[in-house]
Amino acid sequence: MNQKNEDVVTESSSVRDRVRIFDTTLRDGEQAPGFSMSLPQKLRMAHALKELGVDVIEAGFPRASEGDFASVQAIAKEVRGPTICGLARAQTGDIDACARALSGAGAWRIHVLLATSPLHREHKLNMNCSQVIDTGIKAIRYARSLCDDVEFSAEDAIRTEPEFLIEVLSAVIEAGATTVNVPDTVGYTTPAEIHRLFSRLIHEVRGIGKAILSSHCHNDLGLAVANSLAAVAAGARQVEGTISGIGERAGNAALEEIVMALRTRADHFGVYTDIRTPLLLPTARLLANVTGATIPRNKAIVGDNAFAHESGIHQHGILKHRETYEIMRPEDVGVERSQLVLGKHSGRHALRDRMKGLGYEVDETQLDDLFVRFKALADKKKEVFDTDLDALVLGQDPATLGPWRLVHMHATSHLGGGASASVRLRHDDGRMVGETEATLGDGPVHALVRAIARSTAVDFDIVDFQIRSLSYGADAQGRASLTINYAGRKLVGRGVSTDIVEAAGLAALEVVNLIERMKHGQALPVAAHQVG
Ligand code: KIV
Ligand code: ZN
């Protein structure tokens, strides 16, 4: 059992190896509370994962329910490119269900799961070691009789005796498993420990050269990504994980973090993936939209703050040379550009730079004056937006910028779909206008934004709408951010209120005011709020 393998993959021989990305957002991710998805939502996600370039999409657990079966079947039929995979316990019924659900796919994989740890053997399976091995062998042979691509997962592998794990993996490879997965089902291991285990598996599992060794780490101790990377360093050539790390309990390893770590530190890992990294952010955003679970601001790679800088020292550094405080290029993960957020921690360099970006040429004396007023404003507000800067330059109180003012607003949503909103607006030239708008299924925010657009006769397409809580509690302030397309440009409006519909209305009002001022060539440079 301890003899060395002939066809081992060592760190040095695996330079520039490809690491396969196995995405289980739609199975392990979806089975966690708060992340369930409907069939059409799963299909949308599956198409996005295909575009992202994942190698395998685990689409679900067909035997679990009719709904899961239907989703796996629909994804298998529609999504071409990646291998579509279904999960099965080591039972013929599960394996048959998988094969039936997957048979319409271009390329498909049956993923057989069998627990191997002493705890699971005794308390869950009621099997001894040789029964576990026999069950695994039979299940893999049966799955291989239906499909050429079969993965075996030793559930709770990390808490399995290494010698027994080596026996199980050797046996299932001999039975035909083409991928062997070593899950840290309960998120218990550490990077050094998993590195030692994978190195041992690479050397001691018989026939390992005929299969791909895979990791699947959970995040109970916040180590899922670090552990997955350590497994890759020791020879794993498939990594399982989910977008944004969603999944059972504390989640799975976040694929965007693994992919960017492997890419950014290619010097260290010497491997690559086929992921189209600029699609990482759009994919994470799609998942957030579909599940309603917002991405935390400070989330690595895809959080709003991942490329945002507010402190004066950092902003100064970034302005001089981006790499002083950024190790990745924002565009490589799908972020348009680094964001210098102007707030109370920002310095003169950042203010000067933003002013320049807005088209204002200010000399040092003007900047001194602006900086004092900017700091006073930043102390009152959490973030200073471009419109606030315009107002500062014009010597106005940002709160009084017009020309349109909201006089009255009313929005309702109706049980069973549909919403309506009415607004009344006053123009600084004395005009009063108002509109009522009803929408089917798109909600009160959409109705309100459309009512404001129609009242002011401004025609724009909504590109993105986000609402984020600025604090906690029932009276939390919400910040709405509305991105629109107007005459080929993207413009952003923002509004803050404890009422989220009102925040959306204020954001829409900011956009129409900006367009109105642009139309009349009033002071505002075209670049003022342009984001693309
Ligand atoms: O965490 C786990 O053990 C699993 C297996 C199905 C791979 O999700
Ligand atoms: Zn899992």
Coordinates of C-alpha atoms and ligand atoms in Angstrom, one line a residue:
M1 CA 0.0 0.0 0.0
N2 CA 2.9 2.3 0.6
Q3 CA 4.7 1.7 -2.6
K4 CA 5.2 4.8 -4.8
N5 CA 3.1 5.3 -7.9
E6 CA 4.6 5.1 -11.4
D7 CA 2.6 7.9 -12.8
V8 CA 2.6 10.4 -10.0
V9 CA 1.9 14.1 -10.7
T10 CA 4.3 16.1 -8.6
E11 CA 4.4 19.9 -8.2
S12 CA 7.4 20.2 -10.5
S13 CA 6.1 18.0 -13.3
S14 CA 2.7 19.7 -13.3
V15 CA 4.0 23.2 -14.3
R16 CA 1.3 25.0 -16.4
D17 CA -1.2 22.1 -15.9
R18 CA -4.8 23.0 -16.3
V19 CA -7.0 23.0 -13.3
R20 CA -10.6 22.1 -14.1
I21 CA -13.3 24.2 -12.5
F22 CA -16.3 22.2 -11.3
D23 CA -19.1 24.5 -10.4
T24 CA -21.7 23.3 -7.9
T25 CA -23.6 26.6 -7.4
L26 CA -26.8 24.9 -8.7
R27 CA -26.4 21.8 -6.4
D28 CA -24.4 22.4 -3.2
G29 CA -25.0 26.1 -3.4
E30 CA -28.7 25.9 -4.2
Q31 CA -29.4 23.4 -1.4
A32 CA -28.5 26.0 1.3
P33 CA -31.1 28.1 3.0
G34 CA -31.8 31.4 1.2
F35 CA -30.3 30.3 -2.2
S36 CA -33.1 28.2 -3.8
M37 CA -33.8 28.9 -7.4
S38 CA -36.6 28.1 -9.8
L39 CA -36.0 26.1 -13.0
P40 CA -35.9 29.2 -15.3
Q41 CA -33.4 30.9 -12.8
K42 CA -31.2 27.8 -12.8
L43 CA -31.2 27.7 -16.6
R44 CA -30.1 31.4 -16.7
M45 CA -27.4 30.7 -14.2
A46 CA -26.3 27.6 -16.2
H47 CA -26.0 29.6 -19.4
A48 CA -23.9 32.2 -17.5
L49 CA -21.7 29.5 -16.1
K50 CA -21.1 28.2 -19.6
E51 CA -20.2 31.7 -20.8
L52 CA -17.8 32.0 -17.8
G53 CA -16.0 28.9 -19.0
V54 CA -16.5 26.4 -16.2
D55 CA -15.5 22.8 -17.1
V56 CA -18.3 21.1 -15.2
I57 CA -21.7 22.3 -14.1
E58 CA -23.2 20.2 -11.3
A59 CA -26.9 20.9 -12.2
G60 CA -28.6 19.2 -9.2
F61 CA -29.4 15.9 -7.5
P62 CA -32.1 14.3 -9.8
R63 CA -33.3 11.7 -7.3
A64 CA -33.9 14.4 -4.6
S65 CA -37.2 15.7 -6.1
E66 CA -39.2 16.0 -9.3
G67 CA -38.1 19.7 -9.5
D68 CA -34.4 18.8 -9.3
F69 CA -34.9 16.1 -11.9
A70 CA -36.6 18.6 -14.2
S71 CA -33.9 21.2 -13.7
V72 CA -31.0 18.8 -14.4
Q73 CA -32.9 17.5 -17.5
A74 CA -33.5 21.1 -18.8
I75 CA -29.9 22.2 -18.3
A76 CA -28.6 19.0 -19.9
K77 CA -30.8 19.6 -23.0
E78 CA -30.1 23.3 -23.4
V79 CA -26.6 24.1 -22.2
R80 CA -23.8 23.0 -24.6
G81 CA -20.1 23.2 -23.9
P82 CA -19.4 22.3 -20.3
T83 CA -19.9 18.8 -18.9
I84 CA -23.3 18.6 -17.2
C85 CA -23.2 16.6 -14.0
G86 CA -25.8 15.1 -11.6
L87 CA -25.3 13.9 -8.1
A88 CA -26.2 10.3 -7.0
R89 CA -25.8 8.4 -3.8
A90 CA -24.2 5.0 -4.3
Q91 CA -27.5 3.4 -5.1
T92 CA -28.8 2.1 -8.5
G93 CA -32.0 4.2 -8.2
D94 CA -30.1 7.4 -7.8
I95 CA -27.7 6.5 -10.6
D96 CA -30.5 5.6 -12.9
A97 CA -32.3 8.9 -12.2
C98 CA -29.0 10.7 -13.0
A99 CA -28.6 8.9 -16.3
R100 CA -32.2 9.6 -17.3
A101 CA -32.0 13.3 -16.4
L102 CA -28.6 13.7 -18.1
S103 CA -28.9 11.7 -21.3
G104 CA -29.9 14.6 -23.4
A105 CA -26.6 16.4 -22.7
G106 CA -23.7 16.9 -25.1
A107 CA -21.2 15.8 -22.4
W108 CA -22.4 14.4 -19.0
R109 CA -21.0 13.0 -15.8
I110 CA -22.5 10.9 -13.0
H111 CA -21.2 12.0 -9.6
V112 CA -21.4 9.1 -7.1
L113 CA -21.3 10.0 -3.4
L114 CA -20.4 7.6 -0.6
A115 CA -19.4 8.5 2.9
T116 CA -16.1 7.0 4.2
S117 CA -15.4 8.5 7.6
P118 CA -15.8 6.4 10.8
L119 CA -18.5 8.7 12.0
H120 CA -20.6 8.3 8.9
R121 CA -19.8 4.6 8.5
E122 CA -21.1 3.9 12.0
H123 CA -23.9 6.4 12.5
K124 CA -25.2 7.0 9.0
L125 CA -24.5 4.0 6.8
N126 CA -24.1 1.3 9.4
M127 CA -21.4 -0.3 7.3
N128 CA -18.0 -1.7 8.0
C129 CA -14.9 -0.8 5.9
S130 CA -15.2 -3.7 3.5
Q131 CA -18.9 -3.0 2.9
V132 CA -18.1 0.6 2.1
I133 CA -15.5 -0.5 -0.5
D134 CA -17.8 -3.1 -2.0
T135 CA -20.7 -0.6 -2.2
G136 CA -18.4 2.0 -3.9
I137 CA -17.0 -0.5 -6.4
K138 CA -20.5 -1.7 -7.4
A139 CA -21.9 1.8 -7.7
I140 CA -19.0 3.0 -9.9
R141 CA -19.2 -0.1 -12.1
Y142 CA -22.9 0.4 -12.6
A143 CA -22.5 4.2 -13.3
R144 CA -19.7 3.4 -15.8
S145 CA -22.0 1.0 -17.6
L146 CA -24.2 4.0 -18.3
C147 CA -21.7 6.8 -18.7
D148 CA -18.0 7.2 -19.5
D149 CA -17.4 10.1 -17.2
V150 CA -17.9 9.1 -13.5
E151 CA -16.8 11.0 -10.5
F152 CA -16.5 9.4 -7.0
S153 CA -16.8 11.5 -3.9
A154 CA -15.7 10.1 -0.5
E155 CA -18.0 12.1 1.7
D156 CA -16.2 13.4 4.9
A157 CA -12.9 12.3 3.3
I158 CA -11.0 14.6 5.6
R159 CA -12.1 12.8 8.7
T160 CA -11.5 9.4 7.1
E161 CA -8.4 7.4 8.2
P162 CA -5.9 8.2 5.4
E163 CA -5.0 4.5 4.9
F164 CA -8.7 3.6 4.4
L165 CA -9.2 6.6 2.1
I166 CA -6.3 5.4 -0.1
E167 CA -7.9 1.9 -0.3
V168 CA -11.3 3.3 -1.2
L169 CA -9.9 5.6 -3.9
S170 CA -7.7 2.9 -5.3
A171 CA -10.7 0.5 -5.5
V172 CA -13.0 3.0 -7.2
I173 CA -10.4 4.0 -9.8
E174 CA -9.9 0.3 -10.6
A175 CA -13.7 0.1 -10.9
G176 CA -13.7 2.9 -13.5
A177 CA -14.0 6.3 -11.7
T178 CA -12.4 9.0 -13.9
T179 CA -12.4 11.7 -11.2
V180 CA -11.9 11.1 -7.5
N181 CA -13.0 13.9 -5.2
V182 CA -11.8 14.3 -1.6
P183 CA -14.4 16.5 0.1
D184 CA -13.9 18.4 3.4
T185 CA -17.6 18.0 4.0
V186 CA -17.6 19.8 7.3
G187 CA -14.9 22.4 6.7
Y188 CA -12.5 21.0 9.3
T189 CA -9.1 20.8 7.6
T190 CA -6.2 23.3 7.4
P191 CA -4.0 24.2 4.4
A192 CA -1.0 22.4 5.8
E193 CA -3.0 19.3 6.6
I194 CA -4.8 19.0 3.2
H195 CA -1.5 19.6 1.4
R196 CA 0.0 16.7 3.3
L197 CA -3.1 14.5 2.6
F198 CA -3.2 15.3 -1.2
S199 CA 0.6 14.7 -1.5
R200 CA 0.1 11.4 0.1
L201 CA -2.9 10.5 -2.2
I202 CA -0.9 11.4 -5.3
H203 CA 1.8 9.0 -4.2
E204 CA -0.1 6.2 -2.7
V205 CA -3.5 5.8 -4.4
R206 CA -3.1 3.1 -7.0
G207 CA -3.9 4.1 -10.6
I208 CA -4.2 7.8 -9.6
G209 CA -2.6 8.7 -13.0
K210 CA -5.8 7.4 -14.7
A211 CA -8.1 9.8 -12.7
I212 CA -8.3 13.4 -11.9
L213 CA -7.8 14.2 -8.2
S214 CA -10.3 16.8 -7.0
S215 CA -10.9 19.0 -3.9
H216 CA -14.2 20.1 -2.5
C217 CA -13.9 22.3 0.6
H218 CA -16.5 23.8 2.9
N219 CA -16.0 27.0 4.7
D220 CA -16.9 26.4 8.3
L221 CA -13.6 27.8 9.6
G222 CA -13.3 30.3 6.8
L223 CA -10.5 28.2 5.2
A224 CA -12.3 26.8 2.1
V225 CA -10.4 28.8 -0.5
A226 CA -7.0 28.4 1.3
N227 CA -7.6 24.7 1.6
S228 CA -8.5 24.3 -2.1
L229 CA -5.4 26.2 -3.1
A230 CA -3.3 24.0 -0.9
A231 CA -4.9 21.0 -2.5
V232 CA -4.0 22.3 -6.0
A233 CA -0.4 23.0 -4.8
A234 CA -0.2 19.3 -3.8
G235 CA -1.6 18.1 -7.2
A236 CA -5.4 18.4 -7.3
R237 CA -6.4 19.2 -10.9
Q238 CA -10.1 19.8 -10.4
V239 CA -11.4 22.2 -7.8
E240 CA -15.1 22.2 -6.8
G241 CA -16.8 25.4 -5.5
T242 CA -19.5 27.9 -6.1
I243 CA -20.0 31.4 -7.2
S244 CA -19.6 33.8 -4.3
G245 CA -19.0 30.7 -2.1
I246 CA -22.7 29.9 -1.5
G247 CA -23.4 26.5 -0.1
E248 CA -24.2 24.4 2.9
R249 CA -23.8 26.2 6.3
A250 CA -20.9 28.6 5.8
G251 CA -20.7 27.7 2.2
N252 CA -18.2 26.2 -0.3
A253 CA -15.0 27.5 -1.7
A254 CA -15.6 30.7 -3.7
L255 CA -14.6 29.9 -7.3
E256 CA -13.9 33.5 -8.2
E257 CA -11.4 33.7 -5.4
I258 CA -9.7 30.4 -6.4
V259 CA -9.5 31.4 -10.1
M260 CA -8.1 34.8 -9.4
A261 CA -5.6 33.4 -6.8
L262 CA -4.4 30.8 -9.3
R263 CA -4.1 33.5 -12.0
T264 CA -2.6 36.3 -9.9
R265 CA -0.1 34.0 -8.3
A266 CA 0.6 31.8 -11.4
D267 CA 4.2 32.3 -10.4
H268 CA 3.5 30.3 -7.3
F269 CA 1.0 27.7 -8.4
G270 CA 2.2 27.2 -12.0
V271 CA -1.3 26.2 -13.2
Y272 CA -4.1 27.8 -15.2
T273 CA -7.8 27.6 -15.6
D274 CA -10.0 28.2 -18.7
I275 CA -12.2 30.7 -16.9
R276 CA -13.0 34.0 -18.7
T277 CA -12.3 36.1 -15.7
P278 CA -13.9 39.4 -16.9
L279 CA -17.2 37.5 -16.5
L280 CA -16.7 36.8 -12.8
L281 CA -18.4 39.9 -11.6
P282 CA -21.4 39.7 -14.0
T283 CA -21.9 36.1 -13.0
A284 CA -21.7 36.9 -9.3
R285 CA -24.2 39.8 -9.8
L286 CA -26.6 37.5 -11.7
L287 CA -26.5 35.1 -8.9
A288 CA -27.2 37.9 -6.4
N289 CA -30.1 39.1 -8.5
V290 CA -31.5 35.7 -8.9
T291 CA -31.3 34.7 -5.2
G292 CA -31.8 38.1 -3.7
A293 CA -28.7 37.6 -1.6
T294 CA -26.6 40.7 -2.0
I295 CA -22.8 40.4 -2.3
P296 CA -21.1 41.7 0.8
R297 CA -19.3 45.0 0.1
N298 CA -15.9 43.6 1.2
K299 CA -16.2 40.3 -0.6
A300 CA -12.9 39.5 -2.3
I301 CA -12.9 39.9 -6.1
V302 CA -16.6 40.7 -6.6
G303 CA -17.6 42.9 -3.7
D304 CA -18.2 46.7 -4.3
N305 CA -15.2 47.6 -2.2
A306 CA -12.8 45.1 -4.0
F307 CA -11.4 47.9 -6.2
A308 CA -12.6 51.0 -4.2
H309 CA -10.4 53.2 -2.2
E310 CA -11.4 56.0 0.2
S311 CA -8.4 56.6 2.5
G312 CA -6.2 59.6 1.4
I313 CA -3.0 57.7 1.5
H314 CA -4.3 54.9 -0.6
Q315 CA -6.0 57.2 -3.1
H316 CA -2.7 59.1 -3.5
G317 CA -0.8 55.9 -4.1
I318 CA -3.4 54.6 -6.7
L319 CA -3.3 57.9 -8.5
K320 CA 0.5 57.8 -8.7
H321 CA 0.8 54.1 -9.6
R322 CA -2.2 51.7 -9.5
E323 CA -0.1 48.7 -8.4
T324 CA 0.8 50.4 -5.1
Y325 CA -2.6 49.2 -3.7
E326 CA -4.0 46.8 -6.3
I327 CA -2.7 43.4 -7.1
M328 CA -5.2 42.7 -9.9
R329 CA -6.6 44.8 -12.8
P330 CA -10.2 45.6 -12.2
E331 CA -11.1 44.9 -15.8
D332 CA -9.7 41.4 -15.4
V333 CA -12.6 40.5 -13.1
G334 CA -15.3 42.6 -14.9
V335 CA -15.0 45.8 -12.9
E336 CA -14.9 48.8 -15.2
R337 CA -12.3 50.7 -13.3
S338 CA -10.9 51.2 -9.8
Q339 CA -13.1 53.5 -7.8
L340 CA -11.9 56.3 -5.7
V341 CA -14.7 56.9 -3.3
L342 CA -14.8 60.4 -2.0
G343 CA -15.5 60.6 1.7
K344 CA -14.2 62.1 4.9
H345 CA -11.0 60.1 4.6
S346 CA -10.1 61.3 1.1
G347 CA -7.3 63.8 0.5
R348 CA -6.6 66.7 -1.8
H349 CA -5.1 64.5 -4.5
A350 CA -8.2 62.5 -4.9
L351 CA -10.4 65.7 -4.9
R352 CA -8.2 67.3 -7.5
D353 CA -8.2 64.1 -9.7
R354 CA -12.0 63.8 -9.5
M355 CA -12.5 67.5 -10.3
K356 CA -10.3 67.0 -13.3
G357 CA -12.3 63.9 -14.3
L358 CA -15.4 66.0 -14.1
G359 CA -13.9 68.6 -16.5
Y360 CA -13.2 71.3 -13.9
E361 CA -9.8 73.1 -14.1
V362 CA -9.2 74.4 -10.6
D363 CA -6.0 76.2 -9.4
E364 CA -4.4 75.6 -6.0
T365 CA -6.3 78.5 -4.3
Q366 CA -9.7 77.3 -5.6
L367 CA -8.8 73.8 -4.5
D368 CA -8.0 75.0 -1.0
D369 CA -11.4 76.5 -0.7
L370 CA -13.2 73.5 -2.3
F371 CA -11.3 71.1 -0.1
V372 CA -12.5 72.9 3.1
R373 CA -16.1 72.8 1.9
F374 CA -15.7 69.2 0.6
K375 CA -14.5 68.0 4.1
A376 CA -17.4 69.8 5.8
L377 CA -19.8 68.0 3.4
A378 CA -18.1 64.7 3.7
D379 CA -18.4 64.9 7.5
K380 CA -22.2 65.2 7.1
K381 CA -22.6 62.6 4.3
K382 CA -21.2 59.1 4.1
E383 CA -20.2 59.5 0.4
V384 CA -19.7 62.5 -1.7
F385 CA -21.1 62.0 -5.2
D386 CA -20.2 63.8 -8.4
T387 CA -23.4 65.8 -8.3
D388 CA -22.3 67.1 -4.8
L389 CA -19.0 68.2 -6.4
D390 CA -20.8 70.0 -9.2
A391 CA -22.8 71.8 -6.6
L392 CA -19.7 72.7 -4.6
V393 CA -18.1 74.2 -7.7
L394 CA -21.2 76.1 -8.5
G395 CA -21.2 77.4 -4.9
Q396 CA -24.6 75.7 -4.2
D397 CA -25.8 73.5 -1.5
P398 CA -25.9 70.1 -3.2
A399 CA -29.4 69.5 -1.7
T400 CA -30.8 72.4 -3.7
L401 CA -29.7 71.3 -7.2
G402 CA -32.6 71.2 -9.7
P403 CA -34.3 72.0 -11.9
W404 CA -36.9 69.3 -11.2
R405 CA -38.2 68.9 -7.6
L406 CA -40.3 66.1 -6.3
V407 CA -43.6 67.6 -4.9
H408 CA -45.6 64.4 -4.4
M409 CA -45.1 60.7 -5.0
H410 CA -47.2 57.7 -4.4
A411 CA -46.4 54.1 -5.1
T412 CA -48.3 50.9 -4.5
S413 CA -47.8 47.2 -5.3
H414 CA -50.7 44.9 -5.7
L415 CA -51.0 41.4 -4.4
G416 CA -50.6 38.9 -7.3
G417 CA -48.5 41.2 -9.4
G418 CA -48.6 44.7 -10.8
A419 CA -47.7 48.0 -9.3
S420 CA -48.5 51.6 -9.9
A421 CA -46.9 55.0 -9.1
S422 CA -47.9 58.6 -9.5
V423 CA -45.6 61.7 -9.2
R424 CA -46.0 65.4 -9.2
L425 CA -42.9 67.5 -10.1
R426 CA -42.2 71.2 -10.1
H427 CA -39.7 72.8 -12.4
D428 CA -37.6 75.8 -11.3
D429 CA -39.3 77.7 -14.2
G430 CA -42.6 77.3 -12.5
R431 CA -44.1 74.4 -14.5
M432 CA -45.9 71.6 -12.6
V433 CA -46.2 68.2 -14.2
G434 CA -47.4 64.8 -13.1
E435 CA -48.0 61.3 -14.4
T436 CA -49.4 58.0 -13.2
E437 CA -47.8 54.8 -14.4
A438 CA -48.8 51.2 -13.9
T439 CA -46.6 48.2 -14.6
L440 CA -47.2 44.6 -14.7
G441 CA -44.9 42.5 -12.6
D442 CA -42.1 45.0 -12.5
G443 CA -42.8 46.5 -9.1
P444 CA -43.3 50.0 -7.7
V445 CA -39.7 51.2 -8.3
H446 CA -40.0 50.6 -12.0
A447 CA -43.4 52.3 -12.1
L448 CA -42.1 55.3 -10.2
V449 CA -39.0 55.6 -12.4
R450 CA -41.2 55.4 -15.5
A451 CA -43.6 58.0 -14.1
I452 CA -40.7 60.4 -13.5
A453 CA -39.2 59.8 -16.9
R454 CA -42.6 60.4 -18.6
S455 CA -43.4 63.5 -16.6
T456 CA -40.1 65.1 -17.6
A457 CA -40.2 63.8 -21.2
V458 CA -36.8 62.2 -20.8
D459 CA -36.3 59.0 -22.6
F460 CA -33.8 56.5 -21.1
D461 CA -33.2 52.8 -20.7
I462 CA -32.5 51.4 -17.2
V463 CA -29.2 49.5 -17.3
D464 CA -28.9 48.6 -13.6
F465 CA -30.7 49.4 -10.4
Q466 CA -29.4 48.5 -7.0
I467 CA -30.6 49.2 -3.5
R468 CA -28.3 48.8 -0.5
S469 CA -28.8 49.4 3.2
L470 CA -26.5 52.0 4.7
S471 CA -27.1 50.9 8.3
Y472 CA -29.0 48.3 10.3
G473 CA -32.4 48.2 11.9
A474 CA -36.0 48.9 10.9
D475 CA -35.2 52.6 10.2
A476 CA -32.1 51.8 8.2
Q477 CA -31.3 54.2 5.3
G478 CA -31.4 52.7 1.9
R479 CA -29.2 54.0 -1.0
A480 CA -30.6 53.5 -4.4
S481 CA -28.3 53.6 -7.4
L482 CA -29.8 53.9 -10.9
T483 CA -27.7 53.4 -14.0
I484 CA -29.3 54.4 -17.3
N485 CA -28.4 54.7 -20.9
Y486 CA -29.0 58.1 -22.4
A487 CA -27.9 59.1 -25.8
G488 CA -25.3 56.4 -25.9
R489 CA -23.9 57.2 -22.4
K490 CA -24.3 55.6 -19.1
L491 CA -25.3 58.0 -16.3
V492 CA -25.7 57.2 -12.6
G493 CA -28.2 58.8 -10.2
R494 CA -28.3 58.1 -6.5
G495 CA -30.8 58.7 -3.7
V496 CA -30.8 58.0 0.0
S497 CA -33.9 57.6 2.2
T498 CA -35.3 55.4 4.9
D499 CA -38.1 54.6 2.3
I500 CA -36.5 52.6 -0.4
V501 CA -39.1 53.5 -3.0
E502 CA -38.4 57.2 -2.3
A503 CA -34.7 56.5 -2.5
A504 CA -35.3 55.1 -6.0
G505 CA -37.4 58.2 -6.9
L506 CA -34.6 60.5 -5.8
A507 CA -32.1 58.5 -7.8
A508 CA -34.4 58.9 -10.9
L509 CA -34.8 62.6 -10.2
E510 CA -31.0 63.0 -10.1
V511 CA -30.7 61.4 -13.5
V512 CA -33.4 63.5 -15.1
N513 CA -32.0 66.7 -13.6
L514 CA -28.5 65.8 -14.9
I515 CA -29.9 65.2 -18.4
E516 CA -31.9 68.5 -18.2
R517 CA -28.8 70.4 -17.2
M518 CA -26.7 68.7 -19.9
K519 CA -29.3 69.6 -22.5
H520 CA -29.1 73.2 -21.5
G521 CA -25.3 73.2 -21.3
Q522 CA -25.4 74.4 -17.7
A523 CA -22.0 74.1 -16.2
L524 CA -22.0 70.4 -16.0
P525 CA -19.3 68.7 -18.1
V526 CA -20.5 65.8 -20.1
A527 CA -18.3 63.4 -18.2
A528 CA -19.9 64.4 -14.9
H529 CA -21.7 61.2 -14.2
Q530 CA -20.7 59.1 -17.1
V531 CA -19.6 55.6 -16.1
G532 CA -19.1 54.0 -19.5
Ligands
KIV1 O1 -19.6 18.3 0.9 C1 -19.7 17.2 0.3 O2 -19.2 16.2 0.8 C2 -20.5 17.1 -0.9 C3 -20.3 15.9 -1.7 C4 -21.6 15.6 -2.5 C5 -19.2 16.1 -2.7 O3 -21.1 18.1 -1.3
ZN2 ZN -20.4 20.0 -0.4

